[in-house]
PDB file of C-alpha atoms in Angstrom:
ATOM      1  CA  UNK A  14      31.370  14.961  -0.326  1.00  0.00           C
ATOM      2  CA  UNK A  15      34.817  14.227  -1.761  1.00  0.00           C
ATOM      3  CA  UNK A  16      37.359  12.648   0.555  1.00  0.00           C
ATOM      4  CA  UNK A  17      35.019  11.334   3.248  1.00  0.00           C
ATOM      5  CA  UNK A  18      33.644   7.792   3.160  1.00  0.00           C
ATOM      6  CA  UNK A  19      29.977   7.913   2.085  1.00  0.00           C
ATOM      7  CA  UNK A  20      28.501   5.846   4.900  1.00  0.00           C
ATOM      8  CA  UNK A  21      28.732   8.564   7.549  1.00  0.00           C
ATOM      9  CA  UNK A  22      27.215  11.373   5.444  1.00  0.00           C
ATOM     10  CA  UNK A  23      24.391   9.122   4.273  1.00  0.00           C
ATOM     11  CA  UNK A  24      23.519   8.030   7.795  1.00  0.00           C
ATOM     12  CA  UNK A  25      23.728  11.642   8.954  1.00  0.00           C
ATOM     13  CA  UNK A  26      21.342  12.654   6.167  1.00  0.00           C
ATOM     14  CA  UNK A  27      18.887   9.892   7.084  1.00  0.00           C
ATOM     15  CA  UNK A  28      19.059  10.827  10.761  1.00  0.00           C
ATOM     16  CA  UNK A  29      18.442  14.469   9.864  1.00  0.00           C
ATOM     17  CA  UNK A  30      15.360  13.524   7.869  1.00  0.00           C
ATOM     18  CA  UNK A  31      14.066  11.348  10.683  1.00  0.00           C
ATOM     19  CA  UNK A  32      14.485  14.217  13.113  1.00  0.00           C
ATOM     20  CA  UNK A  33      12.559  16.519  10.790  1.00  0.00           C
ATOM     21  CA  UNK A  34       9.770  13.960  10.527  1.00  0.00           C
ATOM     22  CA  UNK A  35       9.700  13.569  14.305  1.00  0.00           C
ATOM     23  CA  UNK A  36       9.532  17.310  14.913  1.00  0.00           C
ATOM     24  CA  UNK A  37       7.476  18.540  11.958  1.00  0.00           C
ATOM     25  CA  UNK A  38       5.032  15.661  11.464  1.00  0.00           C
ATOM     26  CA  UNK A  39       4.194  14.991  15.118  1.00  0.00           C
ATOM     27  CA  UNK A  40       0.651  16.340  14.817  1.00  0.00           C
ATOM     28  CA  UNK A  41       0.051  14.440  11.589  1.00  0.00           C
ATOM     29  CA  UNK A  42       1.341  11.190  13.072  1.00  0.00           C
ATOM     30  CA  UNK A  43      -0.926  11.643  16.094  1.00  0.00           C
ATOM     31  CA  UNK A  44      -3.920  12.351  13.844  1.00  0.00           C
ATOM     32  CA  UNK A  45      -3.161   9.343  11.645  1.00  0.00           C
ATOM     33  CA  UNK A  46      -2.853   7.081  14.664  1.00  0.00           C
ATOM     34  CA  UNK A  47      -6.190   8.350  15.935  1.00  0.00           C
ATOM     35  CA  UNK A  48      -7.854   7.829  12.546  1.00  0.00           C
ATOM     36  CA  UNK A  49      -6.635   4.226  12.371  1.00  0.00           C
ATOM     37  CA  UNK A  50      -7.626   3.558  15.990  1.00  0.00           C
ATOM     38  CA  UNK A  51     -11.084   4.944  15.250  1.00  0.00           C
ATOM     39  CA  UNK A  52     -11.314   2.649  12.230  1.00  0.00           C
ATOM     40  CA  UNK A  53     -10.387  -0.404  14.301  1.00  0.00           C
ATOM     41  CA  UNK A  54     -12.839   0.347  17.101  1.00  0.00           C
ATOM     42  CA  UNK A  55     -15.620   1.085  14.600  1.00  0.00           C
ATOM     43  CA  UNK A  56     -15.172  -2.316  12.945  1.00  0.00           C
ATOM     44  CA  UNK A  57     -13.345  -1.073   9.859  1.00  0.00           C
ATOM     45  CA  UNK A  58     -10.441  -2.694   8.055  1.00  0.00           C
ATOM     46  CA  UNK A  59      -6.962  -1.306   7.340  1.00  0.00           C
ATOM     47  CA  UNK A  60      -5.175  -1.376   3.978  1.00  0.00           C
ATOM     48  CA  UNK A  61      -1.860  -0.102   2.644  1.00  0.00           C
ATOM     49  CA  UNK A  62      -0.741   0.469  -0.935  1.00  0.00           C
ATOM     50  CA  UNK A  63       2.482   1.545  -2.572  1.00  0.00           C
ATOM     51  CA  UNK A  64       3.893   1.140  -6.074  1.00  0.00           C
ATOM     52  CA  UNK A  65       7.471   0.282  -6.983  1.00  0.00           C
ATOM     53  CA  UNK A  66       9.875   1.052  -4.169  1.00  0.00           C
ATOM     54  CA  UNK A  67       7.066   2.757  -2.251  1.00  0.00           C
ATOM     55  CA  UNK A  68       5.533  -0.703  -1.946  1.00  0.00           C
ATOM     56  CA  UNK A  69       8.388  -1.703   0.350  1.00  0.00           C
ATOM     57  CA  UNK A  70       7.099   0.592   3.088  1.00  0.00           C
ATOM     58  CA  UNK A  71       3.556  -0.713   2.573  1.00  0.00           C
ATOM     59  CA  UNK A  72       4.659  -4.339   2.758  1.00  0.00           C
ATOM     60  CA  UNK A  73       6.594  -3.599   5.945  1.00  0.00           C
ATOM     61  CA  UNK A  74       3.265  -2.997   7.697  1.00  0.00           C
ATOM     62  CA  UNK A  75       1.647  -6.302   6.753  1.00  0.00           C
ATOM     63  CA  UNK A  76       1.873  -9.585   8.724  1.00  0.00           C
ATOM     64  CA  UNK A  77       4.895  -8.598  10.746  1.00  0.00           C
ATOM     65  CA  UNK A  78       6.045  -9.011  14.320  1.00  0.00           C
ATOM     66  CA  UNK A  79       5.035  -6.045  16.446  1.00  0.00           C
ATOM     67  CA  UNK A  80       2.598  -4.856  13.808  1.00  0.00           C
ATOM     68  CA  UNK A  81      -1.166  -4.612  13.606  1.00  0.00           C
ATOM     69  CA  UNK A  82      -2.737  -7.857  12.419  1.00  0.00           C
ATOM     70  CA  UNK A  83      -5.506  -5.907  10.685  1.00  0.00           C
ATOM     71  CA  UNK A  84      -3.205  -4.195   8.168  1.00  0.00           C
ATOM     72  CA  UNK A  85      -3.735  -5.664   4.711  1.00  0.00           C
ATOM     73  CA  UNK A  86      -1.789  -5.070   1.513  1.00  0.00           C
ATOM     74  CA  UNK A  87      -3.814  -3.672  -1.375  1.00  0.00           C
ATOM     75  CA  UNK A  88      -2.122  -5.297  -4.325  1.00  0.00           C
ATOM     76  CA  UNK A  89      -2.135  -3.924  -7.862  1.00  0.00           C
ATOM     77  CA  UNK A  90      -0.756  -6.572 -10.234  1.00  0.00           C
ATOM     78  CA  UNK A  91       2.463  -5.480 -11.863  1.00  0.00           C
ATOM     79  CA  UNK A  92       3.296  -2.583  -9.549  1.00  0.00           C
ATOM     80  CA  UNK A  93       3.646  -4.035  -6.039  1.00  0.00           C
ATOM     81  CA  UNK A  94       7.350  -4.640  -5.602  1.00  0.00           C
ATOM     82  CA  UNK A  95      10.299  -4.510  -7.943  1.00  0.00           C
ATOM     83  CA  UNK A  96      10.120  -8.067  -9.269  1.00  0.00           C
ATOM     84  CA  UNK A  97       8.142  -7.075 -12.377  1.00  0.00           C
ATOM     85  CA  UNK A  98       9.826  -8.065 -15.628  1.00  0.00           C
ATOM     86  CA  UNK A  99      10.783  -5.974 -17.414  1.00  0.00           C
ATOM     87  CA  UNK A 100      11.221  -3.577 -14.498  1.00  0.00           C
ATOM     88  CA  UNK A 101      10.117  -0.437 -16.424  1.00  0.00           C
ATOM     89  CA  UNK A 102       6.689  -2.034 -16.882  1.00  0.00           C
ATOM     90  CA  UNK A 103       5.877  -1.267 -13.263  1.00  0.00           C
ATOM     91  CA  UNK A 104       6.651   2.404 -13.800  1.00  0.00           C
ATOM     92  CA  UNK A 105       4.538   2.432 -16.949  1.00  0.00           C
ATOM     93  CA  UNK A 106       1.537   0.918 -15.160  1.00  0.00           C
ATOM     94  CA  UNK A 107       1.616   3.730 -12.574  1.00  0.00           C
ATOM     95  CA  UNK A 108       0.703   6.071 -15.424  1.00  0.00           C
ATOM     96  CA  UNK A 109      -2.270   4.090 -16.727  1.00  0.00           C
ATOM     97  CA  UNK A 110      -5.596   5.875 -16.287  1.00  0.00           C
ATOM     98  CA  UNK A 111      -8.395   3.727 -14.898  1.00  0.00           C
ATOM     99  CA  UNK A 112      -6.186   1.077 -13.288  1.00  0.00           C
ATOM    100  CA  UNK A 113      -6.783   2.252  -9.715  1.00  0.00           C
ATOM    101  CA  UNK A 114     -10.554   2.322 -10.148  1.00  0.00           C
ATOM    102  CA  UNK A 115     -10.561  -1.192 -11.597  1.00  0.00           C
ATOM    103  CA  UNK A 116      -8.510  -2.454  -8.655  1.00  0.00           C
ATOM    104  CA  UNK A 117     -10.630  -0.757  -6.000  1.00  0.00           C
ATOM    105  CA  UNK A 118     -13.902  -1.871  -7.561  1.00  0.00           C
ATOM    106  CA  UNK A 119     -12.769  -5.502  -7.296  1.00  0.00           C
ATOM    107  CA  UNK A 120     -11.136  -5.168  -3.861  1.00  0.00           C
ATOM    108  CA  UNK A 121     -12.697  -5.767  -0.429  1.00  0.00           C
ATOM    109  CA  UNK A 122     -12.485  -2.075   0.523  1.00  0.00           C
ATOM    110  CA  UNK A 123     -15.739  -0.569   1.690  1.00  0.00           C
ATOM    111  CA  UNK A 124     -17.041   2.531   3.428  1.00  0.00           C
ATOM    112  CA  UNK A 125     -15.595   2.852   6.903  1.00  0.00           C
ATOM    113  CA  UNK A 126     -12.220   1.323   6.025  1.00  0.00           C
ATOM    114  CA  UNK A 127      -8.910   3.195   6.015  1.00  0.00           C
ATOM    115  CA  UNK A 128      -6.298   3.159   3.246  1.00  0.00           C
ATOM    116  CA  UNK A 129      -2.684   4.279   3.474  1.00  0.00           C
ATOM    117  CA  UNK A 130      -1.415   5.323   0.034  1.00  0.00           C
ATOM    118  CA  UNK A 131       2.347   5.619  -0.176  1.00  0.00           C
ATOM    119  CA  UNK A 132       3.826   7.451  -3.142  1.00  0.00           C
ATOM    120  CA  UNK A 133       7.047   9.401  -2.950  1.00  0.00           C
ATOM    121  CA  UNK A 134       6.210  11.797  -5.769  1.00  0.00           C
ATOM    122  CA  UNK A 135       2.425  11.531  -5.601  1.00  0.00           C
ATOM    123  CA  UNK A 136       2.315  12.705  -9.215  1.00  0.00           C
ATOM    124  CA  UNK A 137       1.332   9.601 -11.172  1.00  0.00           C
ATOM    125  CA  UNK A 138      -2.255   8.731 -12.129  1.00  0.00           C
ATOM    126  CA  UNK A 139      -2.318   5.522 -10.071  1.00  0.00           C
ATOM    127  CA  UNK A 140      -1.996   7.010  -6.539  1.00  0.00           C
ATOM    128  CA  UNK A 141      -4.017  10.121  -7.414  1.00  0.00           C
ATOM    129  CA  UNK A 142      -6.880   8.125  -8.895  1.00  0.00           C
ATOM    130  CA  UNK A 143      -6.722   5.626  -6.038  1.00  0.00           C
ATOM    131  CA  UNK A 144      -7.178   8.391  -3.469  1.00  0.00           C
ATOM    132  CA  UNK A 145     -10.024   9.953  -5.436  1.00  0.00           C
ATOM    133  CA  UNK A 146     -11.870   6.678  -5.932  1.00  0.00           C
ATOM    134  CA  UNK A 147     -11.309   5.426  -2.383  1.00  0.00           C
ATOM    135  CA  UNK A 148     -12.746   8.573  -0.833  1.00  0.00           C
ATOM    136  CA  UNK A 149     -15.721   8.378  -3.179  1.00  0.00           C
ATOM    137  CA  UNK A 150     -16.342   4.909  -1.757  1.00  0.00           C
ATOM    138  CA  UNK A 151     -16.328   6.283   1.794  1.00  0.00           C
ATOM    139  CA  UNK A 152     -12.821   5.092   2.651  1.00  0.00           C
ATOM    140  CA  UNK A 153     -10.591   7.311   4.769  1.00  0.00           C
ATOM    141  CA  UNK A 154      -7.293   8.008   2.993  1.00  0.00           C
ATOM    142  CA  UNK A 155      -3.928   8.798   4.547  1.00  0.00           C
ATOM    143  CA  UNK A 156      -1.360   9.898   1.972  1.00  0.00           C
ATOM    144  CA  UNK A 157       2.342   9.419   2.664  1.00  0.00           C
ATOM    145  CA  UNK A 158       4.377  11.417   0.187  1.00  0.00           C
ATOM    146  CA  UNK A 159       7.051  14.057  -0.328  1.00  0.00           C
ATOM    147  CA  UNK A 160       5.141  17.312  -0.560  1.00  0.00           C
ATOM    148  CA  UNK A 161       8.129  18.944  -2.282  1.00  0.00           C
ATOM    149  CA  UNK A 162       7.247  17.185  -5.540  1.00  0.00           C
ATOM    150  CA  UNK A 163       4.004  19.139  -5.810  1.00  0.00           C
ATOM    151  CA  UNK A 164       5.890  22.430  -6.103  1.00  0.00           C
ATOM    152  CA  UNK A 165       8.867  21.207  -8.142  1.00  0.00           C
ATOM    153  CA  UNK A 166       7.336  18.787 -10.654  1.00  0.00           C
ATOM    154  CA  UNK A 167       4.205  18.543 -12.795  1.00  0.00           C
ATOM    155  CA  UNK A 168       1.393  16.112 -12.105  1.00  0.00           C
ATOM    156  CA  UNK A 169       0.883  13.287 -14.603  1.00  0.00           C
ATOM    157  CA  UNK A 170      -2.803  12.990 -13.709  1.00  0.00           C
ATOM    158  CA  UNK A 171      -5.317  14.589 -16.044  1.00  0.00           C
ATOM    159  CA  UNK A 172      -6.560  16.828 -13.228  1.00  0.00           C
ATOM    160  CA  UNK A 173      -3.116  18.332 -12.679  1.00  0.00           C
ATOM    161  CA  UNK A 174      -3.343  17.396  -9.001  1.00  0.00           C
ATOM    162  CA  UNK A 175      -1.189  15.297  -6.691  1.00  0.00           C
ATOM    163  CA  UNK A 176      -1.885  12.597  -4.131  1.00  0.00           C
ATOM    164  CA  UNK A 177      -1.681  15.165  -1.343  1.00  0.00           C
ATOM    165  CA  UNK A 178      -4.711  16.978  -2.804  1.00  0.00           C
ATOM    166  CA  UNK A 179      -7.088  14.048  -2.272  1.00  0.00           C
ATOM    167  CA  UNK A 180      -6.418  12.747   1.242  1.00  0.00           C
ATOM    168  CA  UNK A 181      -8.065  13.042   4.624  1.00  0.00           C
ATOM    169  CA  UNK A 182      -4.574  13.321   6.111  1.00  0.00           C
ATOM    170  CA  UNK A 183      -1.153  13.862   4.536  1.00  0.00           C
ATOM    171  CA  UNK A 184       2.182  12.831   6.043  1.00  0.00           C
ATOM    172  CA  UNK A 185       5.224  14.479   4.487  1.00  0.00           C
ATOM    173  CA  UNK A 186       8.360  12.313   4.317  1.00  0.00           C
ATOM    174  CA  UNK A 187      10.537  15.401   3.644  1.00  0.00           C
ATOM    175  CA  UNK A 188      12.468  13.571   0.922  1.00  0.00           C
ATOM    176  CA  UNK A 189      14.026  15.900  -1.651  1.00  0.00           C
ATOM    177  CA  UNK A 190      12.954  15.633  -5.275  1.00  0.00           C
ATOM    178  CA  UNK A 191      15.086  12.947  -6.910  1.00  0.00           C
ATOM    179  CA  UNK A 192      15.500  10.866  -3.721  1.00  0.00           C
ATOM    180  CA  UNK A 193      19.300  10.985  -3.551  1.00  0.00           C
ATOM    181  CA  UNK A 194      21.083  12.318  -0.497  1.00  0.00           C
ATOM    182  CA  UNK A 195      24.719  12.382  -1.634  1.00  0.00           C
ATOM    183  CA  UNK A 196      26.884  13.819  -4.390  1.00  0.00           C
ATOM    184  CA  UNK A 197      30.525  13.147  -5.245  1.00  0.00           C
ATOM    185  CA  UNK A 198      32.890  15.198  -7.355  1.00  0.00           C
ATOM    186  CA  UNK A 199      33.755  12.089  -9.396  1.00  0.00           C
ATOM    187  CA  UNK A 200      30.187  10.797  -9.752  1.00  0.00           C
ATOM    188  CA  UNK A 201      27.975  12.502 -12.362  1.00  0.00           C
ATOM    189  CA  UNK A 202      24.648  11.665 -10.680  1.00  0.00           C
ATOM    190  CA  UNK A 203      23.419  12.093  -7.097  1.00  0.00           C
ATOM    191  CA  UNK A 204      23.047   8.829  -5.192  1.00  0.00           C
ATOM    192  CA  UNK A 205      22.046   7.156  -1.889  1.00  0.00           C
ATOM    193  CA  UNK A 206      18.212   7.240  -1.606  1.00  0.00           C
ATOM    194  CA  UNK A 207      16.694   7.548   1.873  1.00  0.00           C
ATOM    195  CA  UNK A 208      12.980   7.360   1.107  1.00  0.00           C
ATOM    196  CA  UNK A 209      12.536   3.731   2.187  1.00  0.00           C
ATOM    197  CA  UNK A 210      14.281   4.255   5.526  1.00  0.00           C
ATOM    198  CA  UNK A 211      12.370   7.420   6.337  1.00  0.00           C
ATOM    199  CA  UNK A 212       8.961   6.349   5.043  1.00  0.00           C
ATOM    200  CA  UNK A 213       9.099   3.021   6.855  1.00  0.00           C
ATOM    201  CA  UNK A 214      10.040   4.750  10.109  1.00  0.00           C
ATOM    202  CA  UNK A 215       7.258   7.301   9.638  1.00  0.00           C
ATOM    203  CA  UNK A 216       4.689   4.570   9.112  1.00  0.00           C
ATOM    204  CA  UNK A 217       5.888   2.526  12.063  1.00  0.00           C
ATOM    205  CA  UNK A 218       5.509   5.667  14.188  1.00  0.00           C
ATOM    206  CA  UNK A 219       1.886   5.804  13.027  1.00  0.00           C
ATOM    207  CA  UNK A 220       1.389   2.114  13.890  1.00  0.00           C
ATOM    208  CA  UNK A 221       2.879   2.656  17.347  1.00  0.00           C
ATOM    209  CA  UNK A 222       0.556   5.607  17.883  1.00  0.00           C
ATOM    210  CA  UNK A 223      -2.426   3.526  16.783  1.00  0.00           C
ATOM    211  CA  UNK A 224      -1.576   0.723  19.191  1.00  0.00           C
ATOM    212  CA  UNK A 225      -1.049   3.119  22.109  1.00  0.00           C
ATOM    213  CA  UNK A 226      -4.271   4.996  21.315  1.00  0.00           C
ATOM    214  CA  UNK A 227      -6.262   1.769  21.355  1.00  0.00           C
ATOM    215  CA  UNK A 228      -4.664   0.729  24.633  1.00  0.00           C
ATOM    216  CA  UNK A 229      -5.456   4.115  26.189  1.00  0.00           C
ATOM    217  CA  UNK A 230      -9.110   3.524  25.263  1.00  0.00           C
ATOM    218  CA  UNK A 231      -9.118   0.165  26.999  1.00  0.00           C
ATOM    219  CA  UNK A 232      -8.992  -1.771  23.730  1.00  0.00           C
ATOM    220  CA  UNK A 233      -6.305  -4.419  23.346  1.00  0.00           C
ATOM    221  CA  UNK A 234      -4.517  -3.609  20.081  1.00  0.00           C
ATOM    222  CA  UNK A 235      -4.534  -6.571  17.663  1.00  0.00           C
ATOM    223  CA  UNK A 236      -0.763  -6.986  17.524  1.00  0.00           C
ATOM    224  CA  UNK A 237       1.240  -9.872  16.112  1.00  0.00           C
ATOM    225  CA  UNK A 238       4.230 -11.419  17.840  1.00  0.00           C
ATOM    226  CA  UNK A 239       7.340 -12.854  16.274  1.00  0.00           C
ATOM    227  CA  UNK A 240       7.003 -16.456  15.221  1.00  0.00           C
ATOM    228  CA  UNK A 241      10.585 -16.914  16.372  1.00  0.00           C
ATOM    229  CA  UNK A 242       9.807 -16.461  20.070  1.00  0.00           C
ATOM    230  CA  UNK A 243       8.250 -19.201  22.171  1.00  0.00           C
ATOM    231  CA  UNK A 244       4.474 -19.015  22.005  1.00  0.00           C
ATOM    232  CA  UNK A 245       4.500 -16.578  19.093  1.00  0.00           C
ATOM    233  CA  UNK A 246       2.606 -18.804  16.656  1.00  0.00           C
ATOM    234  CA  UNK A 247      -0.093 -19.629  19.204  1.00  0.00           C
ATOM    235  CA  UNK A 248      -0.532 -15.944  20.041  1.00  0.00           C
ATOM    236  CA  UNK A 249      -0.846 -15.022  16.378  1.00  0.00           C
ATOM    237  CA  UNK A 250      -3.319 -17.815  15.706  1.00  0.00           C
ATOM    238  CA  UNK A 251      -5.617 -16.472  18.432  1.00  0.00           C
ATOM    239  CA  UNK A 252      -5.407 -12.913  17.076  1.00  0.00           C
ATOM    240  CA  UNK A 253      -6.082 -14.064  13.527  1.00  0.00           C
ATOM    241  CA  UNK A 254      -9.031 -16.174  14.589  1.00  0.00           C
ATOM    242  CA  UNK A 255     -10.564 -13.270  16.488  1.00  0.00           C
ATOM    243  CA  UNK A 256     -10.185 -10.839  13.574  1.00  0.00           C
ATOM    244  CA  UNK A 257     -10.525 -13.279  10.673  1.00  0.00           C
ATOM    245  CA  UNK A 258     -13.259 -11.200   9.046  1.00  0.00           C
ATOM    246  CA  UNK A 259     -10.871  -8.237   8.771  1.00  0.00           C
ATOM    247  CA  UNK A 260      -7.717 -10.042   7.648  1.00  0.00           C
ATOM    248  CA  UNK A 261      -7.387 -10.740   3.933  1.00  0.00           C
ATOM    249  CA  UNK A 262      -3.840 -12.082   3.651  1.00  0.00           C
ATOM    250  CA  UNK A 263      -4.924 -15.463   5.052  1.00  0.00           C
ATOM    251  CA  UNK A 264      -6.918 -16.505   1.983  1.00  0.00           C
TER     252      UNK A 264
END
């Protein structure tokens, strides 16, 4: 890119990635939706985790209009979000051995639950250890990552493995290593990351599949409505009361 405005090429790149996800991850999305629907009907709970910017996609699933009320955020202090000060501390904590196990051992996760682990690179100890420990506890794990990192970078976990190696299902976001879609002849570094856009869309496709799968089984999906439409708060209160034992963001 040189003379063209950057907005068009970036949006084209994001659209191209979304099309690849739609076409290449269709079976994985269907399987993930089925796994989550199975978890709901079997009485299990749903959790999502992401560190740093990957946490944005996880948070987008929790307590939101049109989303599943049963999706809970698994929070790891210091790494959920980008409000940690100083900011590099969050990145450093992703590389701390033992942190994931400590978090899971004190969390409400139990056998029969499902955990979405979102990590673009999937190479740091935190997501790898979290997947390993969660599966050992009997939790089903869906990894959402860029598989390209596993062939183009080295793992930072002692085992030399990546998140993708320790999941019941893996969804590939197709994001290139470095997460920057554009270059410019006057800019020394690539820029314009698309991972948040693509990963969020991928996960919402999974949520939509889960809801439709439940409905096809004759089970009303536990969906939330917008609080900004008439009757939305009353609807949500009824859903939350019904599923209070599986919702952890209310306490």
